[in-house]
Coordinates of C-alpha atoms in Angstrom, one line a residue:
Chain A
M94 CA 56.2 23.9 34.0
D95 CA 55.8 20.9 31.5
P96 CA 59.3 19.7 30.1
I97 CA 58.1 19.5 26.6
L98 CA 56.9 23.6 27.2
I99 CA 60.3 24.0 28.9
Y100 CA 62.5 22.4 25.8
G101 CA 60.3 24.3 23.5
L102 CA 61.0 27.9 24.9
N103 CA 64.3 26.8 25.5
A104 CA 64.9 25.9 21.8
L105 CA 63.3 29.6 21.1
V106 CA 65.7 31.7 23.1
Y107 CA 68.1 29.8 21.0
I108 CA 66.5 30.2 17.9
G109 CA 66.7 33.9 18.5
I110 CA 70.3 33.9 19.7
F111 CA 71.4 32.7 16.7
A112 CA 68.7 34.5 14.4
I113 CA 70.4 37.8 15.8
V114 CA 74.0 36.6 14.5
A115 CA 72.6 35.6 11.5
L116 CA 71.3 39.0 10.9
S117 CA 74.5 40.2 11.5
L118 CA 76.2 38.2 9.0
N119 CA 73.3 38.9 6.5
A120 CA 74.7 42.8 7.0
E121 CA 78.4 41.6 6.1
Y122 CA 77.7 39.0 3.7
G123 CA 73.9 39.1 2.3
Y124 CA 73.8 42.9 1.8
T125 CA 77.3 44.1 1.4
G126 CA 79.4 40.5 0.3
L127 CA 81.5 40.6 2.9
A128 CA 82.8 36.9 3.4
S129 CA 83.4 36.6 6.9
F130 CA 84.3 33.6 8.1
G131 CA 85.0 34.7 11.7
K132 CA 81.4 35.3 13.0
V133 CA 82.2 32.9 16.2
A134 CA 85.0 35.4 17.3
Y135 CA 82.6 37.6 17.5
F136 CA 80.4 36.0 19.1
M137 CA 82.9 34.6 21.5
I138 CA 84.1 38.2 22.1
G139 CA 80.7 39.2 23.0
A140 CA 79.9 36.3 25.4
Y141 CA 83.3 36.5 27.2
S142 CA 83.1 40.4 27.8
F143 CA 80.0 39.8 29.3
A144 CA 80.9 37.4 31.4
L145 CA 84.0 39.3 32.6
L146 CA 82.1 42.5 32.6
V147 CA 79.4 40.9 34.9
Q148 CA 82.3 38.7 36.9
A149 CA 83.4 42.7 37.6
G150 CA 80.1 43.5 39.2
V151 CA 78.7 45.5 36.0
P152 CA 75.0 45.5 36.0
W153 CA 73.9 43.2 33.3
P154 CA 72.0 45.4 30.9
L155 CA 75.0 47.7 30.7
A156 CA 77.3 44.7 30.5
M157 CA 75.6 43.6 27.3
L158 CA 75.9 47.1 25.7
L159 CA 79.4 47.1 26.5
S160 CA 80.0 43.5 25.0
A161 CA 78.5 44.6 21.8
G162 CA 80.9 47.6 22.0
I163 CA 83.8 45.8 22.5
A164 CA 83.0 43.3 19.9
S165 CA 82.2 46.0 17.6
L166 CA 85.7 47.1 18.6
F167 CA 87.0 44.5 17.3
G168 CA 85.6 44.2 14.5
L169 CA 87.0 47.4 13.6
L170 CA 90.8 46.1 14.5
V171 CA 90.3 43.1 12.2
S172 CA 88.5 45.0 9.4
L173 CA 91.2 47.7 8.9
P174 CA 93.8 45.6 7.8
A175 CA 92.1 42.6 6.5
I176 CA 89.0 44.7 4.4
R177 CA 91.3 45.5 1.9
L178 CA 92.2 41.9 1.1
R179 CA 90.2 39.7 -1.7
E180 CA 87.4 37.8 -0.7
D181 CA 88.7 34.7 -0.3
Y182 CA 91.9 35.9 1.9
L183 CA 89.4 37.9 4.1
A184 CA 87.8 35.0 4.6
I185 CA 91.1 32.5 5.6
V186 CA 91.6 36.1 7.9
T187 CA 88.6 36.1 9.7
L188 CA 88.6 32.3 10.0
T189 CA 92.1 32.3 11.3
F190 CA 91.0 35.3 13.7
G191 CA 89.0 33.1 15.5
E192 CA 91.1 30.3 16.2
I193 CA 93.8 32.9 17.5
L194 CA 91.3 34.0 19.9
R195 CA 90.2 30.7 21.0
I196 CA 94.1 29.4 21.6
F197 CA 94.4 32.9 23.4
I198 CA 91.7 32.0 25.8
K199 CA 92.6 28.6 26.7
A200 CA 96.3 29.7 27.3
E201 CA 95.6 32.4 29.2
D202 CA 94.4 31.2 32.6
W203 CA 94.5 34.5 34.4
L204 CA 91.7 36.3 32.2
A205 CA 89.0 33.5 31.6
N206 CA 89.9 30.5 33.3
G207 CA 91.3 28.9 30.3
V208 CA 90.2 25.7 29.4
W209 CA 87.7 25.3 32.8
G210 CA 85.3 28.0 31.5
M211 CA 83.3 30.3 33.1
N212 CA 80.3 30.2 35.2
I213 CA 78.2 33.2 34.9
A214 CA 75.7 34.3 37.7
P215 CA 72.1 34.6 36.7
S216 CA 71.1 38.3 36.0
F217 CA 67.4 37.8 36.7
A218 CA 65.1 35.7 38.8
A219 CA 67.7 33.9 40.5
G220 CA 66.3 30.5 42.1
N221 CA 63.1 30.5 40.1
F222 CA 63.9 28.1 36.7
S223 CA 60.9 29.1 34.8
L224 CA 60.8 32.3 35.2
G225 CA 64.0 33.1 34.5
L226 CA 63.4 31.2 31.1
L227 CA 60.6 33.5 30.3
L228 CA 62.1 36.7 31.3
N229 CA 65.2 35.6 28.8
L230 CA 63.2 34.6 25.7
A231 CA 61.3 38.1 26.2
L232 CA 64.6 39.7 26.8
V233 CA 66.2 37.7 23.6
A234 CA 62.7 38.5 21.6
G235 CA 63.0 41.9 22.3
I236 CA 66.6 42.4 21.1
L237 CA 65.6 40.1 18.2
A238 CA 62.8 42.7 17.0
A239 CA 65.2 45.6 17.6
C240 CA 67.9 44.2 15.6
F241 CA 65.2 43.2 12.8
F242 CA 64.2 46.7 12.6
F243 CA 67.3 48.0 12.6
M244 CA 68.6 46.0 9.7
Q245 CA 65.2 46.5 7.8
L246 CA 65.9 50.3 8.3
L247 CA 69.4 50.1 7.5
A248 CA 68.9 48.1 4.4
N249 CA 66.4 50.4 3.1
S250 CA 68.1 53.6 3.6
P251 CA 70.9 55.3 1.6
F252 CA 73.3 53.2 3.4
G253 CA 71.7 50.0 2.6
R254 CA 71.9 51.2 -1.1
I255 CA 76.1 51.8 -0.6
M256 CA 75.7 48.4 0.6
R257 CA 74.3 46.7 -1.9
A258 CA 76.5 48.9 -4.1
L259 CA 79.7 47.6 -2.7
R260 CA 78.4 44.1 -3.0
E261 CA 77.3 44.0 -6.8
D262 CA 80.5 46.5 -8.2
E263 CA 82.6 47.9 -5.3
I264 CA 84.9 49.5 -8.0
A265 CA 82.1 51.5 -9.6
A266 CA 80.9 52.2 -6.1
D267 CA 84.2 53.7 -5.0
A268 CA 84.2 55.3 -8.5
I269 CA 81.0 57.4 -7.7
G270 CA 82.8 58.7 -4.8
K271 CA 81.8 56.1 -1.8
N272 CA 84.9 54.9 0.2
R273 CA 84.5 51.4 0.4
I274 CA 87.1 50.8 3.1
K275 CA 85.1 53.2 5.0
Y276 CA 81.8 51.6 4.6
K277 CA 83.1 48.2 4.6
A278 CA 84.5 48.8 7.7
Q279 CA 81.4 50.4 9.0
V280 CA 79.5 47.1 8.2
F281 CA 81.5 45.0 9.7
M282 CA 81.5 47.1 13.3
I283 CA 77.6 46.9 12.6
G284 CA 78.0 43.0 11.9
S285 CA 80.3 42.5 15.0
A286 CA 78.4 44.3 17.4
M287 CA 75.4 42.3 16.7
A288 CA 77.2 39.0 17.0
G289 CA 78.7 40.4 20.3
L290 CA 75.3 41.1 21.2
G291 CA 74.2 37.2 20.8
G292 CA 77.1 36.2 22.3
A293 CA 76.7 38.2 25.4
L294 CA 72.8 36.7 25.5
F295 CA 73.9 33.1 25.0
A296 CA 76.9 34.2 27.7
N297 CA 73.7 35.5 29.8
F298 CA 71.5 32.3 28.9
V299 CA 73.5 29.3 29.2
G300 CA 75.2 30.5 32.1
Y301 CA 78.3 28.7 31.3
I302 CA 80.9 28.9 28.5
S303 CA 84.4 27.4 27.7
P304 CA 86.3 27.9 24.8
E305 CA 84.9 24.6 23.5
S306 CA 81.7 26.7 23.2
F307 CA 83.2 28.5 20.4
L308 CA 84.3 25.9 17.9
P309 CA 84.5 27.0 14.3
I310 CA 81.4 24.6 13.9
I311 CA 79.4 28.2 14.7
T312 CA 80.4 30.2 11.9
F313 CA 79.3 27.6 9.6
T314 CA 75.7 27.1 11.3
I315 CA 75.3 30.6 11.1
W316 CA 76.5 30.6 7.1
M317 CA 74.2 28.1 7.0
M318 CA 71.0 29.9 8.4
V319 CA 71.9 32.7 5.9
I320 CA 72.5 30.8 2.9
L321 CA 69.1 28.6 3.5
G322 CA 67.1 31.5 4.5
G323 CA 68.3 33.9 1.8
P324 CA 71.0 36.4 1.7
G325 CA 69.7 40.1 1.5
S326 CA 66.5 38.8 2.9
N327 CA 66.4 39.6 6.9
I328 CA 62.8 37.6 7.3
G329 CA 64.6 34.6 5.4
V330 CA 67.4 34.6 7.7
I331 CA 65.2 34.5 10.9
V332 CA 63.5 31.5 8.9
G333 CA 66.9 30.3 8.4
A334 CA 67.9 30.6 11.7
A335 CA 64.7 28.9 13.2
A336 CA 64.8 26.2 10.7
V337 CA 68.4 25.1 11.0
Q338 CA 68.3 25.0 15.0
L339 CA 64.7 22.9 14.9
F340 CA 66.6 20.5 12.6
E341 CA 69.6 20.2 14.8
R342 CA 67.2 19.6 17.5
G343 CA 65.2 17.4 15.8
T344 CA 67.7 15.0 14.6
I345 CA 68.6 15.1 18.3
I346 CA 65.2 14.2 19.4
L347 CA 64.9 11.5 17.1
K348 CA 67.5 9.4 18.8
D349 CA 65.4 8.8 21.4
Y350 CA 62.5 7.5 19.5
V351 CA 64.0 6.1 16.7
D352 CA 66.6 3.2 16.4
L353 CA 69.2 5.1 13.8
P354 CA 72.1 2.7 12.4
V355 CA 74.0 6.1 12.6
D356 CA 74.9 8.7 15.0
P357 CA 72.2 11.7 14.6
T358 CA 75.1 14.4 15.3
N359 CA 76.6 12.7 12.3
L360 CA 73.6 12.1 10.4
Q361 CA 72.6 16.0 11.1
N362 CA 75.8 17.1 10.2
I363 CA 76.3 15.3 7.2
L364 CA 72.6 16.3 6.1
F365 CA 73.7 19.8 6.3
G366 CA 76.4 19.9 4.4
L367 CA 74.2 18.2 1.6
I368 CA 71.3 20.9 1.8
I369 CA 74.2 23.7 1.5
I370 CA 75.6 21.9 -1.4
V371 CA 71.9 21.4 -3.3
I372 CA 71.1 25.1 -2.5
L373 CA 74.1 26.5 -3.8
M374 CA 73.2 24.3 -6.9
Y375 CA 70.0 24.6 -7.1
R376 CA 68.6 27.8 -5.4
P377 CA 71.6 30.3 -4.8
S378 CA 69.2 32.9 -3.6
G379 CA 67.9 30.5 -0.9
L380 CA 64.6 30.1 0.5
F381 CA 63.2 34.0 0.6
K382 CA 64.2 36.1 -2.5
E383 CA 66.2 39.8 -1.7
S384 CA 63.0 42.3 -1.4
K385 CA 63.0 45.4 -3.4
I386 CA 64.7 48.3 -2.1
N387 CA 61.6 50.4 -0.5
T388 CA 62.1 53.9 0.3
L389 CA 60.4 57.2 -0.1
G390 CA 62.2 57.7 -3.2
T391 CA 61.3 54.5 -5.2
R392 CA 57.9 54.9 -4.2
R393 CA 57.6 58.4 -5.3
A394 CA 59.8 57.5 -8.2
M395 CA 57.2 54.7 -9.1
R396 CA 54.3 57.2 -8.2
W397 CA 56.0 60.0 -11.0
L398 CA 56.4 56.9 -13.5
N399 CA 53.3 55.3 -13.2
P400 CA 50.3 58.0 -11.7
S401 CA 47.1 55.7 -12.1
S402 CA 48.9 53.3 -9.2
K403 CA 48.9 54.6 -6.0
Chain B
M1225 CA 119.5 24.1 23.9
N1226 CA 119.9 21.4 21.1
W1227 CA 119.3 23.4 17.8
A1228 CA 120.5 20.7 15.6
Q1229 CA 117.8 18.8 16.7
I1230 CA 115.4 21.7 16.4
L1231 CA 116.6 22.4 13.1
F1232 CA 115.9 19.1 12.1
N1233 CA 112.2 19.2 13.9
S1234 CA 111.6 22.1 11.4
A1235 CA 112.4 20.1 8.4
V1236 CA 110.1 17.6 9.6
T1237 CA 107.5 20.4 10.5
G1238 CA 108.0 22.1 7.1
S1239 CA 108.3 18.9 5.0
L1240 CA 104.8 17.8 6.4
Y1241 CA 103.4 21.3 5.7
L1242 CA 104.9 21.1 2.3
I1243 CA 103.1 18.0 1.3
S1244 CA 99.8 19.4 2.0
A1245 CA 100.6 23.0 1.0
V1246 CA 101.8 22.2 -2.9
A1247 CA 98.5 19.9 -2.8
L1248 CA 96.0 22.6 -2.0
T1249 CA 98.2 25.4 -3.8
L1250 CA 97.6 23.3 -6.9
V1251 CA 94.0 23.5 -6.7
Y1252 CA 93.7 27.1 -5.2
G1253 CA 95.8 28.2 -8.5
L1254 CA 93.6 26.4 -10.9
A1255 CA 90.5 26.5 -9.7
K1256 CA 90.7 29.6 -8.0
F1257 CA 89.3 29.5 -4.5
P1258 CA 90.6 27.9 -0.9
N1259 CA 89.2 24.4 -0.8
F1260 CA 88.6 23.9 3.2
A1261 CA 87.4 20.5 2.3
H1262 CA 91.4 19.9 1.6
A1263 CA 91.6 19.4 5.6
E1264 CA 89.4 16.3 5.7
I1265 CA 90.8 14.9 2.7
M1266 CA 93.9 14.8 5.0
S1267 CA 91.8 12.8 7.4
L1268 CA 90.9 11.0 5.0
G1269 CA 93.8 9.9 4.2
G1270 CA 94.9 9.3 7.5
F1271 CA 92.3 6.9 8.3
I1272 CA 92.5 4.8 5.0
G1273 CA 96.0 4.5 5.9
F1274 CA 94.8 3.3 9.4
W1275 CA 92.5 1.2 7.7
V1276 CA 94.7 -0.7 5.9
T1277 CA 97.4 -1.2 8.0
E1278 CA 96.0 -2.0 11.3
Q1279 CA 92.3 -3.5 10.1
L1280 CA 93.4 -5.1 6.5
G1281 CA 97.1 -5.9 8.1
A1282 CA 98.7 -4.6 4.8
P1283 CA 102.5 -3.2 4.8
L1284 CA 102.8 0.8 5.4
P1285 CA 103.7 1.3 1.5
V1286 CA 100.4 -0.3 0.5
A1287 CA 98.8 2.2 3.2
F1288 CA 100.2 5.4 1.8
A1289 CA 99.2 4.2 -1.9
A1290 CA 95.7 3.2 -0.7
A1291 CA 95.5 6.5 0.8
F1292 CA 96.9 8.3 -2.2
L1293 CA 94.6 6.8 -4.5
V1294 CA 91.4 6.7 -2.2
A1295 CA 91.8 10.5 -1.2
G1296 CA 92.5 11.1 -5.1
I1297 CA 89.0 9.5 -6.2
V1298 CA 87.7 11.8 -3.0
G1299 CA 89.1 15.0 -4.8
Y1300 CA 87.7 13.8 -8.3
L1301 CA 84.4 13.2 -7.5
S1302 CA 84.3 16.3 -5.3
Y1303 CA 84.8 18.3 -8.3
R1304 CA 82.5 16.3 -10.6
G1305 CA 79.9 16.3 -8.5
I1306 CA 80.5 19.6 -6.5
F1307 CA 82.7 22.4 -8.0
K1308 CA 82.4 21.8 -11.8
P1309 CA 78.3 22.2 -11.6
L1310 CA 78.9 25.1 -9.2
T1311 CA 81.2 26.5 -11.3
D1312 CA 78.9 25.9 -14.6
R1313 CA 76.2 27.8 -12.8
G1314 CA 78.2 30.7 -12.2
A1315 CA 78.8 30.5 -8.3
S1316 CA 80.4 33.1 -6.8
L1317 CA 84.1 32.8 -5.0
I1318 CA 82.1 32.8 -1.4
H1319 CA 79.8 30.4 -2.8
L1320 CA 82.6 27.9 -3.5
M1321 CA 84.0 28.6 -0.1
V1322 CA 81.0 27.6 1.4
A1323 CA 80.7 24.3 -0.7
S1324 CA 83.9 23.6 0.2
M1325 CA 83.0 23.8 4.2
A1326 CA 79.6 22.0 3.5
L1327 CA 81.9 19.1 1.8
G1328 CA 84.6 19.3 4.9
F1329 CA 81.4 18.6 7.0
I1330 CA 80.2 15.7 4.9
L1331 CA 83.5 14.0 5.1
R1332 CA 84.5 14.6 8.6
H1333 CA 80.9 13.2 9.9
T1334 CA 81.4 10.4 7.7
I1335 CA 85.0 9.8 9.1
G1336 CA 83.7 10.1 12.3
E1337 CA 80.9 7.6 11.6
I1338 CA 83.0 4.9 10.5
W1339 CA 86.0 4.9 12.8
G1340 CA 84.5 7.4 15.5
F1341 CA 85.9 10.5 17.3
S1342 CA 88.1 9.2 19.7
P1343 CA 91.7 9.4 18.7
L1344 CA 93.4 6.5 17.1
T1345 CA 96.9 5.4 17.2
L1346 CA 98.8 3.7 14.5
S1347 CA 100.4 0.7 16.1
I1348 CA 103.8 1.1 14.0
V1349 CA 106.8 1.1 16.5
W1350 CA 109.9 3.4 14.3
P1351 CA 113.5 2.5 15.0
A1352 CA 115.3 5.7 16.3
Y1353 CA 118.5 6.6 15.2
D1354 CA 121.3 8.7 17.1
I1355 CA 123.5 10.5 14.5
G1356 CA 125.7 13.2 16.6
P1357 CA 123.8 15.4 18.5
L1358 CA 120.8 14.2 16.6
R1359 CA 118.1 11.8 17.4
V1360 CA 115.8 11.0 14.7
T1361 CA 113.0 7.9 13.6
L1362 CA 112.8 6.3 10.4
N1363 CA 109.3 8.0 9.8
W1364 CA 110.8 11.5 9.8
I1365 CA 113.3 10.5 7.5
I1366 CA 110.9 8.8 5.0
L1367 CA 108.8 12.1 5.7
I1368 CA 111.4 14.4 4.5
I1369 CA 112.7 12.0 1.6
T1370 CA 108.8 12.0 0.4
A1371 CA 108.8 15.8 0.6
V1372 CA 111.5 16.7 -1.0
A1373 CA 110.3 14.0 -4.0
V1374 CA 107.1 15.6 -4.0
G1375 CA 109.0 18.9 -4.4
I1376 CA 111.1 17.6 -7.4
G1377 CA 108.4 15.2 -9.0
L1378 CA 106.2 18.6 -9.2
H1379 CA 108.5 20.4 -10.8
F1380 CA 109.2 18.1 -13.5
M1381 CA 105.7 17.6 -14.1
L1382 CA 105.1 21.4 -14.5
T1383 CA 108.1 21.9 -16.6
R1384 CA 108.5 19.0 -18.6
T1385 CA 105.3 17.1 -19.5
R1386 CA 102.3 18.0 -21.5
I1387 CA 99.4 18.0 -18.7
G1388 CA 102.5 20.1 -16.4
K1389 CA 102.5 22.8 -19.0
A1390 CA 98.9 22.3 -19.7
I1391 CA 98.0 23.1 -16.0
R1392 CA 100.6 26.3 -16.3
A1393 CA 98.4 27.6 -19.0
T1394 CA 95.1 27.1 -17.6
A1395 CA 96.2 28.4 -14.5
S1396 CA 97.4 31.8 -16.3
N1397 CA 94.7 31.9 -18.5
P1398 CA 91.7 29.3 -18.8
R1399 CA 89.8 30.7 -21.9
L1400 CA 93.3 31.3 -23.6
A1401 CA 94.2 27.5 -22.7
L1402 CA 91.1 26.5 -23.9
S1403 CA 90.8 28.1 -26.8
S1404 CA 94.5 26.8 -27.8
G1405 CA 93.1 23.6 -27.7
I1406 CA 94.0 22.4 -24.2
N1407 CA 90.8 20.2 -22.4
T1408 CA 90.7 22.6 -19.4
T1409 CA 88.4 20.0 -17.9
R1410 CA 90.9 17.3 -17.9
V1411 CA 93.7 19.7 -16.8
L1412 CA 91.3 20.2 -13.4
V1413 CA 90.3 16.8 -13.3
I1414 CA 93.8 15.5 -13.0
T1415 CA 94.8 18.9 -10.5
W1416 CA 92.1 17.9 -8.3
F1417 CA 92.7 14.0 -7.9
V1418 CA 96.4 14.7 -7.6
S1419 CA 96.3 17.4 -5.1
A1420 CA 93.4 15.0 -3.1
G1421 CA 95.8 12.3 -3.4
L1422 CA 98.9 14.4 -1.9
A1423 CA 96.7 15.7 0.9
G1424 CA 96.0 12.0 1.6
V1425 CA 99.3 11.1 1.9
A1426 CA 99.9 14.3 4.0
G1427 CA 97.3 13.4 6.4
L1428 CA 98.9 10.2 6.5
F1429 CA 101.9 11.2 7.6
R1430 CA 100.3 13.4 10.2
G1431 CA 98.4 10.2 11.2
V1432 CA 101.8 8.3 11.6
E1433 CA 103.4 10.7 13.7
T1434 CA 100.9 11.5 16.0
R1435 CA 96.9 10.3 16.4
L1436 CA 94.3 9.8 14.1
S1437 CA 90.9 11.9 14.9
P1438 CA 88.4 13.3 12.4
Y1439 CA 90.1 16.8 13.6
L1440 CA 93.3 15.9 12.2
G1441 CA 93.1 17.8 9.0
W1442 CA 91.5 20.8 10.6
D1443 CA 94.2 21.2 13.0
I1444 CA 96.8 21.3 10.0
L1445 CA 94.6 23.3 7.5
L1446 CA 95.6 26.9 8.9
P1447 CA 99.2 26.3 9.0
T1448 CA 98.9 24.7 5.9
F1449 CA 97.4 27.8 4.2
A1450 CA 100.0 30.1 5.9
V1451 CA 102.4 28.1 3.9
A1452 CA 100.5 28.5 0.4
M1453 CA 99.9 31.6 1.4
L1454 CA 103.4 32.9 2.0
G1455 CA 104.5 30.8 -0.9
G1456 CA 102.2 32.7 -2.9
I1457 CA 99.2 31.1 -4.3
G1458 CA 99.8 28.8 -7.2
S1459 CA 103.5 28.9 -6.4
F1460 CA 105.0 25.7 -5.3
Y1461 CA 108.8 27.0 -5.5
G1462 CA 107.3 29.7 -2.9
A1463 CA 105.4 26.8 -0.7
M1464 CA 108.6 24.9 -0.4
A1465 CA 110.3 28.0 0.7
A1466 CA 107.6 28.8 3.0
A1467 CA 107.0 25.7 4.5
L1468 CA 110.5 25.5 5.7
I1469 CA 110.0 28.9 7.1
I1470 CA 107.2 28.0 9.1
G1471 CA 108.5 25.0 10.0
L1472 CA 111.5 26.8 11.2
A1473 CA 109.3 29.4 13.1
E1474 CA 106.9 26.8 15.0
N1475 CA 109.9 24.9 16.3
V1476 CA 112.0 28.0 16.9
G1477 CA 109.1 29.8 18.3
V1478 CA 108.4 27.1 20.8
V1479 CA 111.5 27.1 22.4
L1480 CA 111.5 31.2 22.5
L1481 CA 107.8 31.0 24.2
A1482 CA 108.8 28.6 27.0
E1483 CA 112.0 31.0 27.6
A1484 CA 109.5 34.0 27.8
G1485 CA 107.3 32.2 30.1
L1486 CA 104.6 32.0 27.8
S1487 CA 102.3 29.1 27.3
T1488 CA 103.2 26.6 24.7
E1489 CA 100.0 26.7 23.3
Y1490 CA 101.0 29.6 21.2
R1491 CA 102.7 27.1 19.1
M1492 CA 99.6 26.3 17.2
A1493 CA 99.4 30.1 16.8
I1494 CA 102.5 31.0 15.0
P1495 CA 101.8 30.1 11.7
F1496 CA 98.1 31.5 12.2
I1497 CA 100.0 34.8 12.9
I1498 CA 102.7 34.4 10.3
L1499 CA 99.6 33.9 7.7
I1500 CA 97.5 37.2 8.9
A1501 CA 100.9 39.4 8.5
V1502 CA 101.4 37.8 5.1
L1503 CA 98.1 38.6 4.1
I1504 CA 98.4 41.8 5.6
F1505 CA 101.9 43.3 3.9
R1506 CA 102.5 41.0 1.0
P1507 CA 99.5 38.9 0.1
Q1508 CA 101.1 38.3 -3.2
G1509 CA 103.2 35.8 -1.3
L1510 CA 107.3 35.3 -1.7
A1511 CA 107.1 34.3 -5.2
K1512 CA 104.9 35.1 -8.2
A1513 CA 102.6 32.4 -9.2
F1514 CA 103.8 29.6 -11.3
K1515 CA 101.4 31.6 -14.3
G1516 CA 104.5 33.9 -14.3
N1517 CA 107.6 31.8 -14.2

């Protein structure tokens, strides 16, 4: 295959993987208002679970599902004590959890080879690089589509309305009999499962993971995708994921063509920071505004209120 | 096991955390959000100190003054340029946190662009003394004295001066403070300046003790949060006690870890675990916030 095509397809796979994780943050932050600053932790749990399961001989599709399940359980585990906390405390706890996890993996060599990292046997089309890339792309695209439709359905379901109610006024949601701790924990489980799935896809695609693959910067990048794309908009965060990934790659390619006076990685991160601040200041709703709730109930209600329209 | 040395080392670790945590807790108590860019302001202080001593050849006290001033100015600018406009536009707590992370990124990579990402070392060699069973170096003594001075200085500032009283009033009820004639914007400006300046000093101390890298501040940010949380946000009396506790836990913990046959990598995890435990069991911290005193 043409190297440029390979590069493009490669980029698409990454966009897909990060879009899945961004969708999961959209469930937590965009719809429910939970400040989960530990996205990288669940991404990491998914990736390591997948690597360890595949190493233990579990077939990869099953390993992928199990990884999502394991990440989800960790989401529940962390959420149970943390979910009652105020937004800022929750942010600090989740951030800290990610760092503890990284220290744990580094320290316990027996589990996942510590700082040396793990190699993951390719799941399919071993030996044929191009075919492997295409299959990975198809897999990621398929799972992304599934996650997107799941999120759309979820957001427009009664559960989605509870999520928004928790975001807008959790005390009121509690007062009308919606157990906020229970619902938040469920959202956290869904979000963690999706992030874990993203991590499993990542491990499957790159074929090598180490504690250095899971720095806190990943959490920030995912937040950037959601803030840029538009919290509460599933299409928005996918566009955000694509934009952030392409920008990241663009600045790296730039150095081959333009003689920059600054290191492109530094430039890129400085620009990321500036963009986030500008968006928060001038367009906090992101590129895509949150869509209206679209359910059978609202459609009926609209028809009843305005019989002339279809 | 030389327990006297372990206790002394705990005081050194605690002193470093104390300076950075009182700085963090001042802004946290007043602006009501955790400023994640605190980490990079610490790194900045370290590198300014490096620049002044190694590249300009000035003596170390000048470096500390420069670290305080430059970090303070960056703190002032970040409040004026980012956090005040955001607050005025009604930004949520989460938005403020994300913005502080973004600012941290800008600072970290600007530092990386200027000084690079490979670790740098200050070339100062400190005299060491043997006092009984203890081996101490001059920089440790200076660090402990500075931490005590910062603690006492802030105590007098908050309880005896007009601006200190204004800070406490603004922390406990910004609207009431404003309506009773306190210029809350000025209070916040001064708090941001002092807080960032102290962060710069803490960063330089850390740089003097170990090495400088753009990740310097990030490495001590979460322990700093642990101290601030254990002490109770906004309470620097609590922070002082908490700094010693966390310093002790880290230094004693590392000995216990070695005895238990566990990796000493977990040394870094000790403050994190305390942090999580505090948030779960006693989120209000050890003390009430200073507004309540």
